[in-house]
CSV table of C-alpha atoms and ligand atoms in Angstrom, one decimal:
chain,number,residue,atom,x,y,z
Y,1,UNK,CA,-53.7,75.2,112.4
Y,2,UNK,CA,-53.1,73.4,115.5
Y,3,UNK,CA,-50.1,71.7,117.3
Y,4,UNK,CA,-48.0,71.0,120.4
Y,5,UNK,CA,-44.3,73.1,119.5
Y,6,UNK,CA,-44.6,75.4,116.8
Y,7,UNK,CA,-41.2,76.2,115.3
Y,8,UNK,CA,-40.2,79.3,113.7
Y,9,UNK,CA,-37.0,78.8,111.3
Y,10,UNK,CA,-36.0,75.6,109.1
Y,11,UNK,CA,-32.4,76.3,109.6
Y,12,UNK,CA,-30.2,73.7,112.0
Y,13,UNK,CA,-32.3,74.5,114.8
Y,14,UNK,CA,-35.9,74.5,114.0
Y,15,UNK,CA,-34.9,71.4,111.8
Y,16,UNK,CA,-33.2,69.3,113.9
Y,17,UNK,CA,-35.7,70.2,116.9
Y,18,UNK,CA,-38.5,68.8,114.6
Y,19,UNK,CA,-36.4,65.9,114.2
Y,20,UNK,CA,-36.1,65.3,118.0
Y,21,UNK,CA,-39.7,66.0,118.8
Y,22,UNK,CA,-40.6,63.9,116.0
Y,23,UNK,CA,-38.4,60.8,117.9
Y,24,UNK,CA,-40.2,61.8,120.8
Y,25,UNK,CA,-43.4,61.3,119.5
Y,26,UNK,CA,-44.0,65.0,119.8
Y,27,UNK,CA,-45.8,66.9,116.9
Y,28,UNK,CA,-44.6,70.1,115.6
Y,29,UNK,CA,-45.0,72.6,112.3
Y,30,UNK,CA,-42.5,74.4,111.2
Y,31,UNK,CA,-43.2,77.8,109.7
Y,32,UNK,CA,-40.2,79.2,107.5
Y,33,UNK,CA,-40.2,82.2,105.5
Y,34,UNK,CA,-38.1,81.2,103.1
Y,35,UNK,CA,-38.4,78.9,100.2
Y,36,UNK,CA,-36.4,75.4,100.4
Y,37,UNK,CA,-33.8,76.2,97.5
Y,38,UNK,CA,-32.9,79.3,100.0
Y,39,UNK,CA,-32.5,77.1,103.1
Y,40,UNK,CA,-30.2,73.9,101.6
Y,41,UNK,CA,-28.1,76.7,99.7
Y,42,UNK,CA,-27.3,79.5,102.3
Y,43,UNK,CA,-23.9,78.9,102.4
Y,44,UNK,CA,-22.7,79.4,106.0
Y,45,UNK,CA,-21.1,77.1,108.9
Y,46,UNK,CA,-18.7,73.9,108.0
Y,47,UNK,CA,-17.4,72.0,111.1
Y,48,UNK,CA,-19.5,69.4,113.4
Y,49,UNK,CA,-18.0,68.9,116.6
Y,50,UNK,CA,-18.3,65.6,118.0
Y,51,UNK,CA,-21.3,65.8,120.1
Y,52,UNK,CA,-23.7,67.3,117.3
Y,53,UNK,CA,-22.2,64.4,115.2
Y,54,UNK,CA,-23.6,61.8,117.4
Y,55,UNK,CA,-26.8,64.0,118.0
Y,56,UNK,CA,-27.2,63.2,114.2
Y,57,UNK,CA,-26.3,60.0,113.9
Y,58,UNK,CA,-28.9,59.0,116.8
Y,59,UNK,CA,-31.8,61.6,115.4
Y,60,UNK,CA,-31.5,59.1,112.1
Y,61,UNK,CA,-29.6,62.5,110.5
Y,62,UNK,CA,-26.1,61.0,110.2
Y,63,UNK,CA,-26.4,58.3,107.1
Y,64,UNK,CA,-25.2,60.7,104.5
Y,65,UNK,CA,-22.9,62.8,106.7
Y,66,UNK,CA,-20.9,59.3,107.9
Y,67,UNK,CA,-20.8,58.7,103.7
Y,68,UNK,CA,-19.5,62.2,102.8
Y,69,UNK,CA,-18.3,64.3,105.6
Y,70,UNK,CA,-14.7,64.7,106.4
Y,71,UNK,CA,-13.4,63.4,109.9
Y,72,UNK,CA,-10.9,66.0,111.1
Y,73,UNK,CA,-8.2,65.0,113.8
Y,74,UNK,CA,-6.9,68.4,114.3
Y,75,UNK,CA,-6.2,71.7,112.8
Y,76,UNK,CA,-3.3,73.8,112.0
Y,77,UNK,CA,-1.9,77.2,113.7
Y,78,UNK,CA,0.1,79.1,111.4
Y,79,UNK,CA,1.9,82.5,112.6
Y,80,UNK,CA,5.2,84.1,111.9
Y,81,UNK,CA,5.9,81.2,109.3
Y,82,UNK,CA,5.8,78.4,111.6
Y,83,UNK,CA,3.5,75.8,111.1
Y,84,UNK,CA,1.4,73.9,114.3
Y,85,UNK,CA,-0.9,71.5,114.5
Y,86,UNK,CA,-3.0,71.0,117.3
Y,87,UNK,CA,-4.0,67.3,117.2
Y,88,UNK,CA,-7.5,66.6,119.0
Y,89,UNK,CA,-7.8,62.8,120.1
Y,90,UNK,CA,-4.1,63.2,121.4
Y,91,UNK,CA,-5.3,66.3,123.7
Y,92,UNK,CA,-9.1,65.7,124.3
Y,93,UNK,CA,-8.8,61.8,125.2
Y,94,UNK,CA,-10.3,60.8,121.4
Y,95,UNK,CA,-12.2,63.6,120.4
Y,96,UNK,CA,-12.0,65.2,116.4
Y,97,UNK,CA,-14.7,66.6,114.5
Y,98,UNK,CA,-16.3,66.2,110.7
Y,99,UNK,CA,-16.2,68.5,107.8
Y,100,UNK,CA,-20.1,68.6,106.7
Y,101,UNK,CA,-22.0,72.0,105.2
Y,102,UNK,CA,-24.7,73.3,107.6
Y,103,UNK,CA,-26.0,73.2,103.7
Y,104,UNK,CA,-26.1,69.2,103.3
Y,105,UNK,CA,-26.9,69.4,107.2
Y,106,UNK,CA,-30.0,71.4,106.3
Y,107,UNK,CA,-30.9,69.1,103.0
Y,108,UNK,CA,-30.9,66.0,105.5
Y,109,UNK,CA,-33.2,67.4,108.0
Y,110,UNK,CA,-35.3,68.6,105.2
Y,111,UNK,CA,-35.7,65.7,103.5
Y,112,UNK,CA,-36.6,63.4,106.3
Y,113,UNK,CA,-38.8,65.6,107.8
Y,114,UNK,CA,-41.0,66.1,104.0
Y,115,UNK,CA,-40.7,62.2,104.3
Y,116,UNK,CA,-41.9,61.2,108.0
Y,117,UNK,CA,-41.9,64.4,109.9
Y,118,UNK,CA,-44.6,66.8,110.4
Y,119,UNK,CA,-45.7,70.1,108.5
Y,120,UNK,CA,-42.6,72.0,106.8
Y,121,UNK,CA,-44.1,74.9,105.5
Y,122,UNK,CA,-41.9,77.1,103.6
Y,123,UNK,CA,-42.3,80.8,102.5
Y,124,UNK,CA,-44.8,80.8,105.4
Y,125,UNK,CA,-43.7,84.0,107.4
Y,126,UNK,CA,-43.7,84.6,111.1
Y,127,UNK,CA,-45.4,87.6,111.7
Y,128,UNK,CA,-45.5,87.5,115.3
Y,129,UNK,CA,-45.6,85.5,118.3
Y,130,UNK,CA,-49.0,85.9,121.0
Y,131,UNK,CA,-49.6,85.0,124.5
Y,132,UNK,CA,-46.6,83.3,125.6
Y,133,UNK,CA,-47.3,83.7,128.8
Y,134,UNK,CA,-50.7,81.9,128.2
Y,135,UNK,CA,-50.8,78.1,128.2
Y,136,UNK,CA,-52.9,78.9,124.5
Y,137,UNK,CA,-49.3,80.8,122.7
Y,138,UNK,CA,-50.0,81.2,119.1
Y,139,UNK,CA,-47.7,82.3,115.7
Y,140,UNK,CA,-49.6,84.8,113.1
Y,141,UNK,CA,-47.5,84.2,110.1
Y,142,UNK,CA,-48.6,84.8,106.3
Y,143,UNK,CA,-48.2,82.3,103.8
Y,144,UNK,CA,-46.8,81.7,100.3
Y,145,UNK,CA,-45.1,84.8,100.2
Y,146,UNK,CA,-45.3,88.9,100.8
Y,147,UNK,CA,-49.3,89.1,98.9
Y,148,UNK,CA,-50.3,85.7,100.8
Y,149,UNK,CA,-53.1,85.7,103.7
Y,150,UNK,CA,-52.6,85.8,107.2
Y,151,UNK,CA,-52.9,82.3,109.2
Y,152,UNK,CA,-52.8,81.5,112.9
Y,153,UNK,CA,-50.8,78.5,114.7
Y,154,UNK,CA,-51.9,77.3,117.5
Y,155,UNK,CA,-49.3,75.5,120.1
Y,156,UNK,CA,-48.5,74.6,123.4
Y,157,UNK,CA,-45.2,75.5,122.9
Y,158,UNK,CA,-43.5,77.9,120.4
Y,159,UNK,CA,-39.8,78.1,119.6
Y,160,UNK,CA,-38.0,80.8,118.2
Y,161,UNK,CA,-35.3,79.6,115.8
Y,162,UNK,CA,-35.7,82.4,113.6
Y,163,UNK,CA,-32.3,83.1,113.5
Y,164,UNK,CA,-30.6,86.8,115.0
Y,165,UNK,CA,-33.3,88.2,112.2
Y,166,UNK,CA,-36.2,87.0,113.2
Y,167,UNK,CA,-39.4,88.1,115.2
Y,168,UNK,CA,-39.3,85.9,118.3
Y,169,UNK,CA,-36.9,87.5,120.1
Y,170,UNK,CA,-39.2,90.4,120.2
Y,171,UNK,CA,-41.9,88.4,122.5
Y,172,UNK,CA,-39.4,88.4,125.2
Y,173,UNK,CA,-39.9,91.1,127.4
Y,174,UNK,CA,-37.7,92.8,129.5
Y,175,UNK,CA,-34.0,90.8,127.9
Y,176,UNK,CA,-31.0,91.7,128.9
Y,177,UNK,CA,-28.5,91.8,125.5
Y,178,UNK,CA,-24.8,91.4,125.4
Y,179,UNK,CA,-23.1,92.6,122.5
Y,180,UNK,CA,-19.6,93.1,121.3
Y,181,UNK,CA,-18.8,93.8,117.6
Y,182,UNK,CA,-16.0,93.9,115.3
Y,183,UNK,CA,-14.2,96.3,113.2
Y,184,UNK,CA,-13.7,93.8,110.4
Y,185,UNK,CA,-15.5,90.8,108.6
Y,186,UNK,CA,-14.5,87.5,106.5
Y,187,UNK,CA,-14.5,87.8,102.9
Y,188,UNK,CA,-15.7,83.9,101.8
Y,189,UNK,CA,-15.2,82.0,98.9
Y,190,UNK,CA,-15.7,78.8,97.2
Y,191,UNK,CA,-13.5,77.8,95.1
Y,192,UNK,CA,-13.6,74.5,92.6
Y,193,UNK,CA,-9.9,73.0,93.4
Y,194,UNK,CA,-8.6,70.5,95.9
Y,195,UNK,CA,-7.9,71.8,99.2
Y,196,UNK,CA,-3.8,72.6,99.8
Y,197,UNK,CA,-3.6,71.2,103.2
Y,198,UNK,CA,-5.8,68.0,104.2
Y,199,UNK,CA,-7.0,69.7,107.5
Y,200,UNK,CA,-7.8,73.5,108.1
Y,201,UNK,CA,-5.3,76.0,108.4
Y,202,UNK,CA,-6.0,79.0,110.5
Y,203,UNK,CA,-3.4,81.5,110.0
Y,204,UNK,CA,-2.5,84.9,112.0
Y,205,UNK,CA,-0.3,87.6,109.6
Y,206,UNK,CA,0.4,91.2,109.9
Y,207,UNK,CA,-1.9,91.9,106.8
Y,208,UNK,CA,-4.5,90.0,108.6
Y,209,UNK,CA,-6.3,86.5,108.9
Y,210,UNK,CA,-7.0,84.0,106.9
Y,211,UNK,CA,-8.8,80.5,107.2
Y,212,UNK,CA,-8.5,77.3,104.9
Y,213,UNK,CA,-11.1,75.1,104.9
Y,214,UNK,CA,-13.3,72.9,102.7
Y,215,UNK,CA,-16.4,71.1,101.6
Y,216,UNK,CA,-15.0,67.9,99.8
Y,217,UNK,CA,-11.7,66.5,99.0
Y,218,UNK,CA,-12.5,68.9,95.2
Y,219,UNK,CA,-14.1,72.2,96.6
Y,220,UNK,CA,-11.7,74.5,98.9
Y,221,UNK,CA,-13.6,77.1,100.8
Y,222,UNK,CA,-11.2,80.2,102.0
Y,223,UNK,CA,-12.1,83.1,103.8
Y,224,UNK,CA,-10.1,86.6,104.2
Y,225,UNK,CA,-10.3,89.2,107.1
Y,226,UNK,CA,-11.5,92.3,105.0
Y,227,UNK,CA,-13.0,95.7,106.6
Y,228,UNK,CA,-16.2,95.3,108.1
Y,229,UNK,CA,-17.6,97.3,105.2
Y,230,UNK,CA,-16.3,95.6,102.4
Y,231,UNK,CA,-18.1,94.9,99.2
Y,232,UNK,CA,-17.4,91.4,98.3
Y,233,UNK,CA,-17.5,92.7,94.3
Y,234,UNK,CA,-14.9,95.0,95.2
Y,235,UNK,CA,-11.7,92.0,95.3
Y,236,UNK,CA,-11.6,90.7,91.8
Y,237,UNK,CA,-9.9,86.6,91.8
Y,238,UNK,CA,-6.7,87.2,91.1
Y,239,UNK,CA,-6.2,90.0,93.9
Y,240,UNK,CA,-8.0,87.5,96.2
Y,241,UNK,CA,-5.8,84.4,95.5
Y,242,UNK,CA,-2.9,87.0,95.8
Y,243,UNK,CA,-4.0,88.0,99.1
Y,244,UNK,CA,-4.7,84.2,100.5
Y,245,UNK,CA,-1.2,83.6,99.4
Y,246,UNK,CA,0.6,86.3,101.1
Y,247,UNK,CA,-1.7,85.7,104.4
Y,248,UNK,CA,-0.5,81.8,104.3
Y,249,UNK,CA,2.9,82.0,103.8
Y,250,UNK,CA,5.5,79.8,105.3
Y,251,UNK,CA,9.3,78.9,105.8
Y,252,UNK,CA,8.8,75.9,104.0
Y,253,UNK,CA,8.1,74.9,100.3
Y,254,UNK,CA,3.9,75.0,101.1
Y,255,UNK,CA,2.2,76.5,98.9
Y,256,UNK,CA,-1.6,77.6,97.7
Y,257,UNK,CA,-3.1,76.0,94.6
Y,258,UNK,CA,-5.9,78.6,92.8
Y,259,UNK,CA,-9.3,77.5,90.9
Y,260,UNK,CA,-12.2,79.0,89.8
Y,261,UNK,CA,-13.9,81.2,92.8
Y,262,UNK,CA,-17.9,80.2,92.4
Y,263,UNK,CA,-19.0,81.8,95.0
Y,264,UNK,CA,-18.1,85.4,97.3
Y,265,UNK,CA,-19.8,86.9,99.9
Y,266,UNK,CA,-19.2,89.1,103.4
Y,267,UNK,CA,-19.7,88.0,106.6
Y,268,UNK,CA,-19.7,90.3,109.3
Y,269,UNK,CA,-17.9,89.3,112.9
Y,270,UNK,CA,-20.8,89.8,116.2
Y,271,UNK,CA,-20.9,88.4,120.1
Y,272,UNK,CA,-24.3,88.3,121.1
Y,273,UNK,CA,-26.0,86.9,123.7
Y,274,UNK,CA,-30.2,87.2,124.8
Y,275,UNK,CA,-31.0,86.4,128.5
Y,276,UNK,CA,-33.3,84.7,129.0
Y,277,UNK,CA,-33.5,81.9,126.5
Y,278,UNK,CA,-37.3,82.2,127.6
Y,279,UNK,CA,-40.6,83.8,128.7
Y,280,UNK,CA,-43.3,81.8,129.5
Y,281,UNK,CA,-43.9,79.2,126.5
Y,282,UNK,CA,-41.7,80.4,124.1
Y,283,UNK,CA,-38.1,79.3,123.8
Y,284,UNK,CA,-35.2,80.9,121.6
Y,285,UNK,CA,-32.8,78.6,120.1
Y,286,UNK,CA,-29.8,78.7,117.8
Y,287,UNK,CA,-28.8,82.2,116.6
Y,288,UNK,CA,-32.0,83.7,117.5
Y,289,UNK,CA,-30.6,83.7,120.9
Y,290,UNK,CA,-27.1,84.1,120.3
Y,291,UNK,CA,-24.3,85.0,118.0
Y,292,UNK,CA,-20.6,83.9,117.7
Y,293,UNK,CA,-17.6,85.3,115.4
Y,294,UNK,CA,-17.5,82.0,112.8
Y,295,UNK,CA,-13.3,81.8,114.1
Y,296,UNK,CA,-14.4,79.0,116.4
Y,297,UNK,CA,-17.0,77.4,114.4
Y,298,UNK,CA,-19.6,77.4,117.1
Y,299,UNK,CA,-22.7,78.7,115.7
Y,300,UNK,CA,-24.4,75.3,114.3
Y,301,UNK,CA,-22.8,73.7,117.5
Y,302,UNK,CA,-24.5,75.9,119.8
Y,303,UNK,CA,-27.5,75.3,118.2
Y,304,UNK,CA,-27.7,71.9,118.4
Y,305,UNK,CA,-27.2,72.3,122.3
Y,306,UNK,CA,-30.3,74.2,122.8
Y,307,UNK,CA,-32.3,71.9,120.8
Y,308,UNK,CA,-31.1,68.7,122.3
Y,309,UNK,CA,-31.5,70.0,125.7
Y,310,UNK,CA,-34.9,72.2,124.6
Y,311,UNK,CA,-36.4,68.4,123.0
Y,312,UNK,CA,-35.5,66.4,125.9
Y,313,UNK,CA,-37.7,69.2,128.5
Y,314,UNK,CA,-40.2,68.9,126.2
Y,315,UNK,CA,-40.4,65.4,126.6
Y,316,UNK,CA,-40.1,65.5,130.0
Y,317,UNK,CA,-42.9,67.7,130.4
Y,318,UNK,CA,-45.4,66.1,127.4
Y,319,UNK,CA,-44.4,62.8,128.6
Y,320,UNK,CA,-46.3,63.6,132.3
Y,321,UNK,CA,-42.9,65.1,134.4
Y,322,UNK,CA,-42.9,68.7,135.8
Y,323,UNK,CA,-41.7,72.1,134.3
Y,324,UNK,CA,-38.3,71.5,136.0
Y,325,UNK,CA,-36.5,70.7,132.9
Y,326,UNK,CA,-38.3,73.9,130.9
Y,327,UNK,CA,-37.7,75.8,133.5
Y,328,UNK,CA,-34.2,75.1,133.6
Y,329,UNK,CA,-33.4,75.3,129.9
Y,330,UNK,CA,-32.2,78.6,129.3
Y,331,UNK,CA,-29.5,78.5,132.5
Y,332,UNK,CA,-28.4,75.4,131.1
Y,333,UNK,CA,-28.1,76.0,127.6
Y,334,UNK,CA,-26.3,79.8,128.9
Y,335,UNK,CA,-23.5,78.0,130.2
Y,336,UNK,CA,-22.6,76.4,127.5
Y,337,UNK,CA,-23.0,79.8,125.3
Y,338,UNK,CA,-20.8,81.5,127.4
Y,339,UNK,CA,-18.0,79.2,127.0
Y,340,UNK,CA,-18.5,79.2,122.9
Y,341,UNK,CA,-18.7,82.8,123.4
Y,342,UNK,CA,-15.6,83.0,125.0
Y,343,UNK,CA,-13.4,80.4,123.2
Y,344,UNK,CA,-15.1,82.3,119.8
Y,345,UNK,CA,-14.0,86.1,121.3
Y,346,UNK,CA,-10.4,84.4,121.9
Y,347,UNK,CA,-9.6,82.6,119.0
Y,348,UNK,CA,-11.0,85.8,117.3
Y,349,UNK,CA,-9.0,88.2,118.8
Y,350,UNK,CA,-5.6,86.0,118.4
Y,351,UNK,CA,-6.3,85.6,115.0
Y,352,UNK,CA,-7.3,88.9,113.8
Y,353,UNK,CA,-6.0,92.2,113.5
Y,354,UNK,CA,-7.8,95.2,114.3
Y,355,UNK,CA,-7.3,98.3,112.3
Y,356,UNK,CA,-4.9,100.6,114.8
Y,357,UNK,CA,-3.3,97.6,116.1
Y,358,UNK,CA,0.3,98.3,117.8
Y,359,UNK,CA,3.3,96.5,117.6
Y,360,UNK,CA,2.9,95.6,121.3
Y,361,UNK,CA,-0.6,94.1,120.1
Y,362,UNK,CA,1.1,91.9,117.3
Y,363,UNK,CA,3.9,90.6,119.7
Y,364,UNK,CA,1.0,89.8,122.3
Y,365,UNK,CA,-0.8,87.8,119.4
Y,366,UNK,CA,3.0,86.1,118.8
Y,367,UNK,CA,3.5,85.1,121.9
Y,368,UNK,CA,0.1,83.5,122.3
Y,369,UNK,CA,0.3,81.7,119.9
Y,370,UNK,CA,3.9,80.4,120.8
Y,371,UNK,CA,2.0,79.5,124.0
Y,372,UNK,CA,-0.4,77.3,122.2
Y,373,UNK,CA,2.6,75.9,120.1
Y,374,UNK,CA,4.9,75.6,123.2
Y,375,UNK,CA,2.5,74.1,126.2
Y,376,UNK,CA,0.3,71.3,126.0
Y,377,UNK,CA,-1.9,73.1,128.9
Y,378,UNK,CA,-2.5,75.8,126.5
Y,379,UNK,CA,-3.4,73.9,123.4
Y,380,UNK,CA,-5.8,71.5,125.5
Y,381,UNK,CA,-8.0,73.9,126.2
Y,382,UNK,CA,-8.5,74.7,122.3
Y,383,UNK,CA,-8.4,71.4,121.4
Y,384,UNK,CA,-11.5,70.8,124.2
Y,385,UNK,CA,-13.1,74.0,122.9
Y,386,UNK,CA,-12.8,73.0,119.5
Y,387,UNK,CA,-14.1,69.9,119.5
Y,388,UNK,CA,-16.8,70.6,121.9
Y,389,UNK,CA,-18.6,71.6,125.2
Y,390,UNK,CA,-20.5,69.0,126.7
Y,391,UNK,CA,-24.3,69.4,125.7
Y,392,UNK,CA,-26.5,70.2,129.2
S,1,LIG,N1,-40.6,83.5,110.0
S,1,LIG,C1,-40.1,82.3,109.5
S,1,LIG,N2,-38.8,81.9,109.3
S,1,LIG,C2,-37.9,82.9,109.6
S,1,LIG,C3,-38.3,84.2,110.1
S,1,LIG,C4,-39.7,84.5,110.2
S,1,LIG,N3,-40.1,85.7,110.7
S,1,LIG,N4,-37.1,84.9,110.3
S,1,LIG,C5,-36.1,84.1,109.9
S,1,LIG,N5,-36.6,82.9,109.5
S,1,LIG,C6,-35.8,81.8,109.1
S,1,LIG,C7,-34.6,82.1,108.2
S,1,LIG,O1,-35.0,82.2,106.9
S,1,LIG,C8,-33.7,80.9,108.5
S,1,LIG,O2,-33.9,79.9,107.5
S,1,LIG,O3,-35.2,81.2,110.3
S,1,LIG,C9,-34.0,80.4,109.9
S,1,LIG,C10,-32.9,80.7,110.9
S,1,LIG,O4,-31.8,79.8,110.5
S,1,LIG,P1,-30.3,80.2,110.9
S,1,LIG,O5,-30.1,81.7,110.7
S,1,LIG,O6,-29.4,79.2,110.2
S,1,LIG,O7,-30.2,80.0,112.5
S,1,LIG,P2,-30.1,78.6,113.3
S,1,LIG,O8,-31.0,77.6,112.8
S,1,LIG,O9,-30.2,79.0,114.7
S,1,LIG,O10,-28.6,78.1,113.0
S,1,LIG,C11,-27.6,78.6,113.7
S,1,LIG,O11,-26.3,77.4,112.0
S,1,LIG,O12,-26.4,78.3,109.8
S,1,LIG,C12,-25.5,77.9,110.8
S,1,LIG,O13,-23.5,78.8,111.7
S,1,LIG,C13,-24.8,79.2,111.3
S,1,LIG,O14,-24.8,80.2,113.5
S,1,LIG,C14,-25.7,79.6,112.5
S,1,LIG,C15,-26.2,78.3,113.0
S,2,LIG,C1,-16.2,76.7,107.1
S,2,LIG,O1,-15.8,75.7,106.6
S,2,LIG,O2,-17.2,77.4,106.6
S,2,LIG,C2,-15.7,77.2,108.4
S,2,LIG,C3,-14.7,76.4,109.1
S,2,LIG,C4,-14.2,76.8,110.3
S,2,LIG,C5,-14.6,78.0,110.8
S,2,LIG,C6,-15.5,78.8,110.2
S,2,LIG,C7,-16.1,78.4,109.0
S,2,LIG,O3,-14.0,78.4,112.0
């Protein structure tokens, strides 16, 4: 097989930067290990901050996410009882952002590219990625499945969106890795019953953290900071509802409605960042390059960066301009991780609270969050970070 950007991973990245390159007039394969049902139902990020939604709606992505997703003006703090909400457009000049599942995200991207993109080809494996610093780089991958046979892709290009699991990352030589990790995780869940607050609730308490959120105006989906080890099988419904219940509590009459949990998983809590974003032909995107604690809901975001600012070099450079823009990509698209990384590793630690914590700790958490509820400065910066770093 044959073709100019060969892209390993059919999550938000290697799917939207098939989109883009497809605009472009750019042809790409996409190899995915996977089958489909796997990809539109791994049940991961929620929020879109401003700029991917317009990325989306330009890319042709946005029809069914302006019909269904969930425009958010702000979100609430909630600490010590009190209640604040931080209210975006007030504090960013107009900004908010839209509830929409990486999920139906994910089914979008699929289904447009089945119906005018170019090859999708799912359970096809990335085995490894060859000669990148040759203008000839190629993808061995195997397809349909663990017994299939062994295939070559030949590119001028090949990005890794493989995700923080996959094999590209490997071809880099010589990468420098940051790294921080966390002594706890998020237990998820979905759970079939309206949401009990209309925007996401993100609340600090001494037996921990816990996040509100949501997929529709009938599914709530909750999350609860567990050991980093913990089996999600282990918290039966009843002591999980508890738990949410205690973790939101408030001075005033709000309270938690319950419904049937039909879904529960672990997530565990990482910072990671690859440098470079690059060696030769071959270009990481997404989380194959970099991780973020989900507290700032920056993972898809980031990932949308790298592909915008990845599809537009590519352009550049198919389209008869110089390497320039390649070989600026990954210090472009570094800046803006850094800042995700940053906002993600603040809201994380504000919100959390690590095992051994003292009681100077939890009156340092208090009072920054009394900051963010007592100093428009403060909440500004959130409410920029929130909503969205410019995309390079
Ligand atoms: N060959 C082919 N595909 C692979 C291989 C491989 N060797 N290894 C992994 N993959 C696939 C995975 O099955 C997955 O579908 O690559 C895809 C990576 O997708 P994500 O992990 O979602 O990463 P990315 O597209 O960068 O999305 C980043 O979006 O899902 C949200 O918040 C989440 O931070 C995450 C963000
Ligand atoms: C989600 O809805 O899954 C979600 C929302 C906000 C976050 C993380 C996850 O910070």
């Amino acid at each position: 097989m044959r073709t100019t950007v060969g892209i390993i991973g059919a999550g938000p990245a290697g799917l939207l930067l098939a989109r883009l390159l497809r605009n472009a007039g750019i042809d790409s394969v996409v190899l995915e290990s996977r089958d489909r049902s796997y990809v539109e139902h791994r049940q991961r990020a929620g929020i879109l901050e401003q700029g991917t939604v317009d990325v989306l709606r330009a890319a042709g992505a946005g029809e069914r996410m302006d019909r269904e997703g969930l425009r958010h003006d702000g979100i609430e703090l909630r600490f010590a009882g009190r209640r604040h909400r931080v209210d975006f457009p007030a504090l960013t000049g107009g900004r908010s952002v839209m509830v929409y599942a990486q999920t139906e995200v994910c089914k979008d991207l699929i289904a447009l590219q089945l119906a005018d993109g170019g090859p999708l080809l799912f359970e096809a494996e990335a085995l490894a990625v060859e000669g990148a610093e040759t203008d000839r780089p190629r993808v061995r991958f195997r397809r349909g499945g663990p017994d299939g046979a062994e295939d070559v892709l030949e590119c001028d290009y090949v990005v890794g969106c493989d995700g923080f699991w996959g094999v590209a990352r490997a071809a880099v030589p010589d990468g420098r890795t940051f790294e921080r990790t966390y002594p706890y995780g998020w237990l998820g869940v979905l759970a079939d019953v309206a949401p009990s607050h209309d925007e996401l609730v993100y609340a600090r308490h001494d037996r921990g953290f816990a996040l509100l959120s949501m997929r529709s105006p009938s599914v709530s989906r909750l999350y609860l900071q567990v050991p980093a080890d913990t089996d999600a099988d282990s918290w039966s419904d009843d002591e999980i509802w508890a738990e949410l219940e205690r973790r939101f509590e408030t001075r005033d009459d709000w309270t938690l409605d319950r419904g049937p949990i039909t879904q529960k998983s672990v997530t565990p809590m990482r910072s990671y960042v690859h440098e470079p974003m690059r060696h030769g032909r071959l270009f990481l995107a997404g989380d194959a390059a970099h991780i973020v604690p989900p507290t700032g809901a920056k993972g898809l975001n980031l990932a949308v960066g790298d592909v915008v600012t990845l599809a537009r070099a590519l352009a550049h450079r198919t389209g008869g301009g110089s390497d320039e823009l390649l070989d600026a990509y990954s210090a472009t698209c570094l800046r803006r991780v850094w800042q995700a990384e940053r906002f993600s590793y603040d809201m994380t630690t504000l919100l959390h609270r690590a095992p051994g914590a003292t009681p100077f700790d939890d009156r340092l958490q208090l009072a920054r969050l009394d900051r963010f509820a007592s100093s428009r400065a403060a909440e500004t910066d959130l409410a920029e970070a929130y909503t969205g770093f410019p995309i390079g």
